[in-house]
Tab-separated table of C-alpha atoms and ligand atoms in Angstrom:
chain	number	residue	atom	x	y	z
A	29	MET	CA	19.600	3.470	-26.723
A	30	ASN	CA	20.792	1.332	-23.734
A	31	CYS	CA	21.045	-1.963	-24.921
A	32	LYS	CA	21.996	-3.307	-20.830
A	33	LEU	CA	18.737	-1.931	-19.709
A	34	THR	CA	17.139	-3.401	-22.263
A	35	ASP	CA	18.721	-6.773	-21.297
A	36	GLN	CA	17.462	-5.876	-18.361
A	37	LYS	CA	14.089	-5.279	-18.877
A	38	ARG	CA	14.145	-8.303	-21.200
A	39	ASP	CA	15.285	-11.137	-18.680
A	40	ALA	CA	12.549	-9.350	-16.409
A	41	LEU	CA	10.236	-10.594	-18.211
A	42	ASP	CA	11.079	-13.811	-19.315
A	43	LYS	CA	11.699	-14.155	-15.200
A	44	ALA	CA	7.817	-12.955	-15.108
A	45	LYS	CA	6.266	-15.062	-17.410
A	46	SER	CA	8.026	-18.244	-16.495
A	47	ILE	CA	6.925	-17.574	-12.633
A	48	ILE	CA	3.494	-17.049	-14.105
A	49	SER	CA	2.877	-20.061	-15.808
A	50	ASN	CA	4.243	-22.484	-13.282
A	51	THR	CA	2.156	-20.956	-10.593
A	52	LEU	CA	-1.845	-20.906	-9.339
A	53	VAL	CA	-1.796	-16.950	-10.211
A	54	TRP	CA	-4.205	-14.769	-7.668
A	55	ASP	CA	-5.102	-10.861	-7.775
A	56	ASN	CA	-6.265	-10.302	-5.090
A	57	HIS	CA	-8.129	-7.166	-6.028
A	58	GLY	CA	-8.874	-6.207	-9.948
A	59	CYS	CA	-10.963	-2.722	-9.668
A	60	MET	CA	-13.237	-2.623	-12.616
A	61	PRO	CA	-14.850	1.395	-12.884
A	62	VAL	CA	-18.005	0.096	-10.857
A	63	GLY	CA	-20.767	2.429	-9.611
A	64	ALA	CA	-23.989	3.368	-9.846
A	65	PRO	CA	-26.050	2.179	-12.956
A	66	PHE	CA	-23.814	-0.649	-13.745
A	67	GLY	CA	-23.574	-2.151	-17.016
A	68	THR	CA	-21.622	-4.971	-18.030
A	69	ASP	CA	-20.182	-2.794	-21.435
A	70	PHE	CA	-16.181	-2.818	-19.412
A	71	LEU	CA	-17.013	-6.821	-18.361
A	72	PRO	CA	-14.941	-8.020	-21.432
A	73	GLU	CA	-11.764	-6.827	-20.482
A	74	LEU	CA	-11.500	-9.218	-18.005
A	75	ARG	CA	-9.933	-11.545	-21.357
A	76	ARG	CA	-6.857	-9.386	-19.820
A	77	TYR	CA	-6.589	-11.539	-17.580
A	78	ARG	CA	-6.958	-14.550	-19.249
A	79	GLU	CA	-4.173	-13.897	-21.660
A	80	ALA	CA	-1.703	-12.789	-19.213
A	81	GLY	CA	-2.270	-15.882	-16.631
A	82	VAL	CA	-4.035	-15.082	-14.280
A	83	ASN	CA	-5.957	-18.055	-12.776
A	84	ILE	CA	-8.171	-16.299	-10.270
A	85	VAL	CA	-9.267	-12.516	-9.727
A	86	SER	CA	-11.021	-11.077	-7.115
A	87	LEU	CA	-12.937	-8.390	-8.186
A	88	ASN	CA	-14.579	-5.465	-6.081
A	89	VAL	CA	-18.350	-4.821	-6.351
A	90	GLY	CA	-18.216	-1.395	-4.567
A	91	PHE	CA	-16.313	1.415	-2.389
A	92	GLY	CA	-16.371	4.226	-0.479
A	93	GLU	CA	-20.025	5.841	-0.514
A	94	MET	CA	-21.760	3.831	-2.899
A	95	ASP	CA	-24.984	2.851	-1.271
A	96	VAL	CA	-26.784	-1.188	0.112
A	97	ALA	CA	-28.567	-1.477	-3.573
A	98	ASP	CA	-25.776	-0.307	-5.844
A	99	HIS	CA	-23.711	-3.077	-4.259
A	100	PHE	CA	-25.713	-5.545	-4.210
A	101	GLN	CA	-26.493	-4.418	-7.942
A	102	THR	CA	-23.240	-4.961	-9.207
A	103	LEU	CA	-22.541	-7.945	-7.547
A	104	ALA	CA	-25.424	-9.531	-9.441
A	105	THR	CA	-24.940	-8.194	-12.663
A	106	ILE	CA	-21.293	-8.964	-12.408
A	107	ARG	CA	-22.187	-12.762	-11.208
A	108	ARG	CA	-24.869	-12.786	-14.453
A	109	TRP	CA	-22.176	-12.146	-16.737
A	110	VAL	CA	-19.341	-14.271	-15.617
A	111	SER	CA	-22.544	-17.064	-15.938
A	112	MET	CA	-23.383	-16.983	-19.150
A	113	HIS	CA	-19.629	-16.900	-20.721
A	114	ASP	CA	-17.423	-20.300	-20.930
A	115	ASP	CA	-14.271	-19.023	-20.149
A	116	TYR	CA	-14.870	-17.507	-16.833
A	117	MET	CA	-16.447	-19.331	-13.747
A	118	LEU	CA	-17.376	-17.870	-10.301
A	119	VAL	CA	-15.216	-19.302	-7.459
A	120	SER	CA	-16.410	-19.799	-3.453
A	121	THR	CA	-14.531	-22.632	-2.901
A	122	SER	CA	-10.598	-24.264	-2.600
A	123	ALA	CA	-11.788	-26.617	-5.135
A	124	ASP	CA	-13.448	-24.472	-6.886
A	125	VAL	CA	-9.806	-22.480	-7.196
A	126	TYR	CA	-8.129	-25.172	-8.542
A	127	LEU	CA	-10.955	-26.511	-11.152
A	128	ALA	CA	-10.681	-23.302	-12.539
A	129	GLU	CA	-7.022	-23.807	-12.881
A	130	GLN	CA	-7.286	-27.255	-14.251
A	131	THR	CA	-10.169	-26.245	-17.195
A	132	GLY	CA	-8.074	-23.006	-18.251
A	133	ARG	CA	-11.077	-21.124	-16.732
A	134	LEU	CA	-10.998	-17.307	-15.463
A	135	GLY	CA	-12.340	-17.582	-11.385
A	136	VAL	CA	-13.893	-15.090	-9.926
A	137	CYS	CA	-15.094	-13.774	-6.227
A	138	PHE	CA	-15.130	-10.452	-5.332
A	139	ASP	CA	-14.315	-7.916	-2.829
A	140	ILE	CA	-15.886	-5.003	-1.251
A	141	GLU	CA	-13.885	-1.886	-0.152
A	142	GLY	CA	-15.692	-0.075	2.804
A	143	ALA	CA	-18.599	-1.174	5.356
A	144	ASN	CA	-20.770	1.261	3.951
A	145	ALA	CA	-22.218	-2.075	1.673
A	146	ILE	CA	-24.098	-2.930	4.941
A	147	GLY	CA	-25.341	0.602	6.789
A	148	ASP	CA	-26.085	-0.625	9.298
A	149	LEU	CA	-26.450	-4.431	8.397
A	150	LEU	CA	-24.604	-6.905	10.417
A	151	SER	CA	-26.968	-9.990	8.360
A	152	LEU	CA	-26.040	-8.419	5.027
A	153	ILE	CA	-22.752	-9.818	5.366
A	154	SER	CA	-23.716	-13.392	5.515
A	155	ALA	CA	-25.757	-12.398	2.270
A	156	TYR	CA	-22.711	-11.201	1.030
A	157	HIS	CA	-20.512	-13.842	1.386
A	158	SER	CA	-23.297	-16.515	0.337
A	159	LEU	CA	-22.694	-14.198	-3.095
A	160	GLY	CA	-18.942	-15.231	-3.488
A	161	VAL	CA	-17.675	-11.917	-1.223
A	162	ARG	CA	-14.441	-13.481	0.265
A	163	TRP	CA	-13.267	-10.504	1.438
A	164	MET	CA	-14.294	-6.602	2.749
A	165	LEU	CA	-12.180	-3.176	4.266
A	166	LEU	CA	-13.587	-1.623	7.009
A	167	ALA	CA	-12.819	2.339	5.834
A	168	TYR	CA	-12.560	3.510	2.818
A	169	ASN	CA	-10.219	6.176	3.316
A	170	LEU	CA	-13.330	7.815	5.478
A	171	ASN	CA	-15.181	7.418	8.442
A	172	ASN	CA	-18.173	5.780	8.249
A	173	LEU	CA	-20.267	3.407	11.200
A	174	ALA	CA	-17.760	1.083	11.536
A	175	GLY	CA	-14.195	2.715	12.148
A	176	GLY	CA	-11.856	5.378	10.284
A	177	GLY	CA	-10.868	5.740	7.551
A	178	CYS	CA	-6.680	6.514	5.852
A	179	GLN	CA	-7.888	9.797	5.120
A	180	ASP	CA	-9.858	10.992	7.878
A	181	ASP	CA	-9.595	12.191	11.691
A	182	ASP	CA	-9.721	8.323	12.980
A	183	ASP	CA	-11.116	8.091	16.451
A	184	GLY	CA	-10.699	4.149	16.276
A	185	MET	CA	-13.325	1.137	15.746
A	186	THR	CA	-16.719	1.787	16.894
A	187	ALA	CA	-18.528	-0.799	18.451
A	188	PHE	CA	-20.449	-1.768	15.703
A	189	GLY	CA	-17.094	-2.129	13.893
A	190	HIS	CA	-16.555	-4.673	16.234
A	191	ASP	CA	-19.607	-6.331	15.756
A	192	VAL	CA	-18.650	-6.474	11.705
A	193	VAL	CA	-15.209	-8.430	12.421
A	194	ARG	CA	-17.331	-10.800	14.201
A	195	GLU	CA	-19.663	-11.498	11.908
A	196	MET	CA	-16.792	-11.477	9.624
A	197	GLU	CA	-15.139	-13.841	10.995
A	198	ARG	CA	-17.914	-16.232	11.774
A	199	VAL	CA	-18.326	-16.609	8.317
A	200	GLY	CA	-15.456	-16.778	6.782
A	201	MET	CA	-15.008	-13.621	5.387
A	202	VAL	CA	-11.172	-11.967	5.363
A	203	VAL	CA	-11.253	-8.980	7.117
A	204	CYS	CA	-8.674	-6.008	5.406
A	205	CYS	CA	-7.615	-2.915	6.717
A	206	SER	CA	-5.972	-1.497	3.574
A	207	HIS	CA	-7.471	2.511	3.293
A	208	THR	CA	-8.750	1.790	6.738
A	209	GLY	CA	-7.086	4.408	9.014
A	210	TYR	CA	-4.350	3.520	11.403
A	211	ARG	CA	-6.010	3.212	15.066
A	212	THR	CA	-8.859	1.581	13.417
A	213	ALA	CA	-6.200	-1.052	11.727
A	214	ARG	CA	-4.130	-1.319	15.262
A	215	ASP	CA	-8.037	-2.280	17.033
A	216	VAL	CA	-8.567	-4.483	14.220
A	217	LEU	CA	-4.557	-6.394	14.402
A	218	LYS	CA	-6.044	-6.865	18.833
A	219	MET	CA	-8.633	-8.354	18.338
A	220	ALA	CA	-8.705	-10.456	15.768
A	221	THR	CA	-8.947	-14.243	15.953
A	222	LYS	CA	-8.031	-14.598	12.485
A	223	PRO	CA	-6.133	-13.897	9.536
A	224	VAL	CA	-6.499	-10.210	8.618
A	225	VAL	CA	-4.803	-8.997	5.482
A	226	PHE	CA	-4.341	-5.307	3.906
A	227	SER	CA	-4.965	-5.988	0.027
A	228	HIS	CA	-3.310	-3.312	-1.681
A	229	SER	CA	-1.358	-1.600	0.456
A	230	ASN	CA	2.361	-0.453	0.328
A	231	ALA	CA	5.124	-0.041	2.850
A	232	HIS	CA	5.233	3.625	4.426
A	233	ASP	CA	9.247	3.449	5.166
A	234	ILE	CA	9.654	3.951	1.291
A	235	VAL	CA	7.072	6.386	0.511
A	236	ALA	CA	4.851	8.147	2.980
A	237	HIS	CA	1.466	8.556	2.393
A	238	PRO	CA	-2.055	7.469	3.683
A	239	ARG	CA	-2.801	4.765	2.012
A	240	ASN	CA	0.825	3.194	2.874
A	241	LEU	CA	1.511	1.289	6.056
A	242	PRO	CA	4.138	1.917	8.432
A	243	ASP	CA	6.503	-1.281	9.642
A	244	ASP	CA	4.509	-1.946	13.086
A	245	LEU	CA	1.029	-2.978	11.117
A	246	VAL	CA	2.949	-4.873	8.591
A	247	ARG	CA	3.976	-6.570	11.531
A	248	GLU	CA	1.212	-7.283	13.427
A	249	CYS	CA	-0.129	-8.185	10.402
A	250	ALA	CA	2.184	-11.085	9.990
A	251	GLN	CA	1.477	-12.070	14.007
A	252	THR	CA	-2.434	-13.076	12.190
A	253	GLY	CA	-1.649	-15.204	9.425
A	254	GLY	CA	-2.116	-12.718	7.375
A	255	VAL	CA	-0.111	-11.246	4.295
A	256	VAL	CA	-0.286	-7.681	2.729
A	257	GLY	CA	-0.700	-7.603	-1.275
A	258	VAL	CA	1.409	-4.738	-3.130
A	259	ASN	CA	-0.534	-1.950	-4.576
A	260	GLY	CA	0.813	-0.842	-8.470
A	261	ILE	CA	-0.438	2.610	-9.119
A	262	GLY	CA	2.674	4.850	-8.994
A	263	LEU	CA	1.459	7.259	-6.784
A	264	PHE	CA	2.234	5.073	-3.949
A	265	LEU	CA	5.560	3.063	-5.252
A	266	GLY	CA	7.364	6.586	-6.057
A	267	PRO	CA	9.459	7.894	-8.498
A	268	ALA	CA	10.143	5.204	-11.512
A	269	ASP	CA	14.419	4.821	-12.157
A	270	GLY	CA	15.172	4.131	-15.265
A	271	ASP	CA	13.014	4.059	-18.847
B	12	ZN	ZN1	-8.653	0.402	-3.200
Protein backbone atom coordinates (compact mmCIF):
# COMPACT_ATOMS: atom_id res chain seq x y z
CA MET A 1 0.00 0.00 0.00
CA ASN A 2 1.27 3.46 -0.88
CA CYS A 3 0.87 5.40 2.41
CA LYS A 4 2.00 8.69 0.86
CA LEU A 5 -0.73 8.52 -1.77
CA THR A 6 -3.28 7.60 0.89
CA ASP A 7 -2.29 10.67 2.91
CA GLN A 8 -2.57 12.80 -0.20
CA LYS A 9 -6.02 11.44 -0.87
CA ARG A 10 -7.10 12.05 2.70
CA ASP A 11 -5.84 15.62 2.56
CA ALA A 12 -7.62 16.21 -0.74
CA LEU A 13 -10.85 14.75 0.68
CA ASP A 14 -10.65 16.95 3.79
CA LYS A 15 -10.00 20.00 1.64
CA ALA A 16 -12.92 19.18 -0.65
CA LYS A 17 -15.26 18.69 2.31
CA SER A 18 -14.17 22.02 3.77
CA ILE A 19 -14.75 23.88 0.49
CA ILE A 20 -18.16 22.27 -0.03
CA SER A 21 -19.40 22.93 3.50
CA ASN A 22 -18.41 26.62 3.31
CA THR A 23 -19.65 27.36 -0.19
CA LEU A 24 -22.91 27.51 -2.08
CA VAL A 25 -22.44 24.48 -4.34
CA TRP A 26 -24.19 24.46 -7.70
CA ASP A 27 -23.92 21.47 -10.06
CA ASN A 28 -24.90 23.04 -13.36
CA HIS A 29 -25.65 19.82 -15.21
CA GLY A 30 -26.94 16.67 -13.57
CA CYS A 31 -27.78 14.00 -16.15
CA MET A 32 -30.79 11.91 -15.22
CA PRO A 33 -31.59 8.84 -17.36
CA VAL A 34 -34.12 10.84 -19.37
CA GLY A 35 -36.04 9.50 -22.33
CA ALA A 36 -39.57 8.41 -23.08
CA PRO A 37 -41.39 7.17 -21.18
CA PHE A 38 -39.88 9.01 -18.21
CA GLY A 39 -41.02 7.81 -14.81
CA THR A 40 -40.11 8.84 -11.29
CA ASP A 41 -38.24 5.69 -10.23
CA PHE A 42 -34.82 7.31 -10.50
CA LEU A 43 -35.65 10.62 -8.85
CA PRO A 44 -35.07 9.46 -5.23
CA GLU A 45 -31.39 9.27 -6.25
CA LEU A 46 -31.38 13.08 -6.02
CA ARG A 47 -30.80 12.55 -2.29
CA ARG A 48 -27.16 11.85 -3.19
CA TYR A 49 -26.74 15.52 -4.09
CA ARG A 50 -28.10 16.54 -0.69
CA GLU A 51 -25.88 14.06 1.12
CA ALA A 52 -22.82 15.37 -0.76
CA GLY A 53 -23.53 18.97 0.29
CA VAL A 54 -24.80 20.27 -3.06
CA ASN A 55 -27.25 23.20 -2.74
CA ILE A 56 -28.49 23.61 -6.32
CA VAL A 57 -28.63 21.24 -9.27
CA SER A 58 -29.68 21.83 -12.86
CA LEU A 59 -31.27 18.68 -14.29
CA ASN A 60 -31.48 18.15 -18.01
CA VAL A 61 -34.99 17.31 -19.24
CA GLY A 62 -33.95 16.10 -22.65
CA PHE A 63 -31.20 15.86 -25.23
CA GLY A 64 -30.45 15.22 -28.88
CA GLU A 65 -33.21 13.63 -30.90
CA MET A 66 -35.88 13.63 -28.18
CA ASP A 67 -38.96 15.45 -29.49
CA VAL A 68 -40.88 18.40 -28.06
CA ALA A 69 -43.51 16.30 -26.30
CA ASP A 70 -40.89 14.13 -24.59
CA HIS A 71 -39.08 17.21 -23.26
CA PHE A 72 -42.27 18.69 -21.83
CA GLN A 73 -43.39 15.38 -20.35
CA THR A 74 -40.03 14.90 -18.62
CA LEU A 75 -40.04 18.47 -17.33
CA ALA A 76 -43.57 18.16 -16.00
CA THR A 77 -42.82 14.83 -14.33
CA ILE A 78 -39.74 16.12 -12.50
CA ARG A 79 -41.44 19.38 -11.50
CA ARG A 80 -44.36 17.47 -9.97
CA TRP A 81 -42.08 15.07 -8.08
CA VAL A 82 -39.93 17.91 -6.69
CA SER A 83 -42.99 19.91 -5.59
CA MET A 84 -44.29 16.85 -3.68
CA HIS A 85 -41.11 16.32 -1.62
CA ASP A 86 -40.22 18.64 1.26
CA ASP A 87 -36.44 18.18 0.97
CA TYR A 88 -36.43 19.70 -2.52
CA MET A 89 -37.41 23.03 -4.00
CA LEU A 90 -38.02 24.34 -7.52
CA VAL A 91 -35.84 27.42 -8.02
CA SER A 92 -36.34 30.09 -10.66
CA THR A 93 -34.76 33.25 -9.17
CA SER A 94 -31.58 34.13 -7.28
CA ALA A 95 -33.74 34.68 -4.19
CA ASP A 96 -34.99 31.09 -4.54
CA VAL A 97 -31.38 29.89 -4.67
CA TYR A 98 -30.51 31.52 -1.34
CA LEU A 99 -33.80 30.36 0.20
CA ALA A 100 -33.04 26.77 -0.77
CA GLU A 101 -29.58 27.06 0.80
CA GLN A 102 -30.90 28.68 3.99
CA THR A 103 -33.64 26.08 4.45
CA GLY A 104 -31.41 23.08 3.74
CA ARG A 105 -33.35 22.00 0.67
CA LEU A 106 -31.88 20.95 -2.66
CA GLY A 107 -32.84 23.60 -5.21
CA VAL A 108 -33.71 22.23 -8.65
CA CYS A 109 -33.72 24.05 -11.99
CA PHE A 110 -33.48 22.65 -15.49
CA ASP A 111 -31.53 22.60 -18.73
CA ILE A 112 -31.94 21.21 -22.24
CA GLU A 113 -29.32 19.65 -24.49
CA GLY A 114 -30.15 20.76 -28.01
CA ALA A 115 -32.63 22.92 -29.87
CA ASN A 116 -34.61 19.91 -31.08
CA ALA A 117 -36.56 20.60 -27.89
CA ILE A 118 -38.27 23.52 -29.63
CA GLY A 119 -38.74 22.01 -33.08
CA ASP A 120 -39.21 25.07 -35.31
CA LEU A 121 -41.16 27.08 -32.71
CA LEU A 122 -39.35 30.03 -31.13
CA SER A 123 -42.35 30.53 -28.83
CA LEU A 124 -41.41 27.40 -26.88
CA ILE A 125 -38.28 29.07 -25.51
CA SER A 126 -40.24 31.37 -23.20
CA ALA A 127 -42.54 28.45 -22.32
CA TYR A 128 -39.57 26.37 -21.16
CA HIS A 129 -38.12 29.38 -19.34
CA SER A 130 -41.35 29.92 -17.43
CA LEU A 131 -41.09 26.29 -16.27
CA GLY A 132 -37.58 26.71 -14.87
CA VAL A 133 -35.28 25.91 -17.80
CA ARG A 134 -32.31 28.27 -17.41
CA TRP A 135 -29.96 27.16 -20.16
CA MET A 136 -30.11 25.30 -23.47
CA LEU A 137 -27.34 24.25 -25.79
CA LEU A 138 -27.84 24.67 -29.53
CA ALA A 139 -26.87 21.32 -31.03
CA TYR A 140 -26.28 18.00 -29.31
CA ASN A 141 -23.38 16.36 -31.23
CA LEU A 142 -25.34 16.28 -34.53
CA ASN A 143 -26.61 19.07 -36.78
CA ASN A 144 -30.14 20.39 -36.28
CA LEU A 145 -32.30 23.33 -37.38
CA ALA A 146 -30.25 25.77 -35.27
CA GLY A 147 -26.70 24.79 -36.18
CA GLY A 148 -23.97 22.18 -36.20
CA GLY A 149 -23.01 19.55 -33.65
CA CYS A 150 -19.45 18.80 -32.53
CA GLN A 151 -19.54 15.28 -34.02
CA ASP A 152 -21.09 16.22 -37.38
CA ASP A 153 -20.12 18.29 -40.43
CA ASP A 154 -20.78 21.67 -38.87
CA ASP A 155 -21.73 24.31 -41.45
CA GLY A 156 -22.23 27.02 -38.85
CA MET A 157 -25.24 28.58 -37.20
CA THR A 158 -28.39 28.79 -39.32
CA ALA A 159 -30.72 31.77 -39.68
CA PHE A 160 -33.09 29.95 -37.32
CA GLY A 161 -30.24 29.43 -34.87
CA HIS A 162 -29.62 33.19 -34.95
CA ASP A 163 -33.27 33.76 -34.01
CA VAL A 164 -33.01 31.12 -31.26
CA VAL A 165 -30.05 32.89 -29.65
CA ARG A 166 -31.81 36.28 -29.84
CA GLU A 167 -34.97 34.84 -28.25
CA MET A 168 -33.01 33.09 -25.50
CA GLU A 169 -31.28 36.35 -24.68
CA ARG A 170 -34.63 38.17 -24.69
CA VAL A 171 -36.28 35.83 -22.18
CA GLY A 172 -33.19 35.39 -19.98
CA MET A 173 -32.18 31.83 -20.88
CA VAL A 174 -28.41 31.29 -20.97
CA VAL A 175 -27.00 30.08 -24.29
CA CYS A 176 -24.71 27.06 -23.93
CA CYS A 177 -22.38 25.74 -26.65
CA SER A 178 -21.28 22.41 -25.16
CA HIS A 179 -21.83 19.56 -27.67
CA THR A 180 -22.07 22.27 -30.36
CA GLY A 181 -19.75 22.35 -33.37
CA TYR A 182 -16.75 24.68 -33.56
CA ARG A 183 -18.08 26.89 -36.37
CA THR A 184 -21.50 27.23 -34.81
CA ALA A 185 -20.00 28.02 -31.42
CA ARG A 186 -17.83 30.72 -33.06
CA ASP A 187 -20.94 32.18 -34.72
CA VAL A 188 -22.82 32.24 -31.41
CA LEU A 189 -19.93 33.86 -29.55
CA LYS A 190 -19.63 36.50 -32.25
CA MET A 191 -23.30 37.56 -32.14
CA ALA A 192 -23.96 37.15 -28.40
CA THR A 193 -24.80 40.23 -26.37
CA LYS A 194 -25.00 38.31 -23.09
CA PRO A 195 -22.70 35.74 -21.43
CA VAL A 196 -22.40 32.41 -23.25
CA VAL A 197 -21.37 29.28 -21.34
CA PHE A 198 -19.94 25.89 -22.12
CA SER A 199 -21.72 24.08 -19.31
CA HIS A 200 -19.74 20.84 -19.50
CA SER A 201 -16.70 20.83 -21.78
CA ASN A 202 -13.01 20.24 -21.11
CA ALA A 203 -9.73 21.40 -22.69
CA HIS A 204 -8.87 20.11 -26.17
CA ASP A 205 -5.18 20.76 -25.46
CA ILE A 206 -5.31 18.10 -22.73
CA VAL A 207 -7.50 15.54 -24.51
CA ALA A 208 -8.03 15.97 -28.27
CA HIS A 209 -11.70 14.99 -28.45
CA PRO A 210 -14.42 16.75 -30.50
CA ARG A 211 -16.35 17.40 -27.25
CA ASN A 212 -13.42 19.38 -25.82
CA LEU A 213 -12.64 23.05 -26.45
CA PRO A 214 -9.71 24.67 -28.21
CA ASP A 215 -8.25 27.62 -26.34
CA ASP A 216 -9.72 30.26 -28.66
CA LEU A 217 -13.28 29.22 -27.77
CA VAL A 218 -12.41 29.29 -24.07
CA ARG A 219 -11.03 32.84 -24.40
CA GLU A 220 -14.00 34.08 -26.44
CA CYS A 221 -16.39 32.52 -23.94
CA ALA A 222 -14.67 34.44 -21.14
CA GLN A 223 -14.87 37.64 -23.17
CA THR A 224 -18.68 37.36 -23.21
CA GLY A 225 -18.62 37.06 -19.41
CA GLY A 226 -19.38 33.34 -19.59
CA VAL A 227 -17.74 30.35 -17.94
CA VAL A 228 -16.64 26.84 -18.89
CA GLY A 229 -17.83 24.04 -16.59
CA VAL A 230 -15.63 20.96 -16.24
CA ASN A 231 -17.04 17.62 -17.35
CA GLY A 232 -16.22 14.75 -14.98
CA ILE A 233 -16.37 11.93 -17.53
CA GLY A 234 -12.99 10.18 -17.80
CA LEU A 235 -13.11 9.95 -21.59
CA PHE A 236 -12.75 13.74 -21.78
CA LEU A 237 -10.21 14.08 -18.97
CA GLY A 238 -7.54 11.60 -20.02
CA PRO A 239 -6.05 8.62 -18.22
CA ALA A 240 -5.94 8.69 -14.43
CA ASP A 241 -2.49 8.80 -12.84
CA GLY A 242 -2.17 6.82 -9.66
CA ASP A 243 -4.83 4.59 -8.13
ZN1 LIG B 1 -23.94 16.56 -22.29
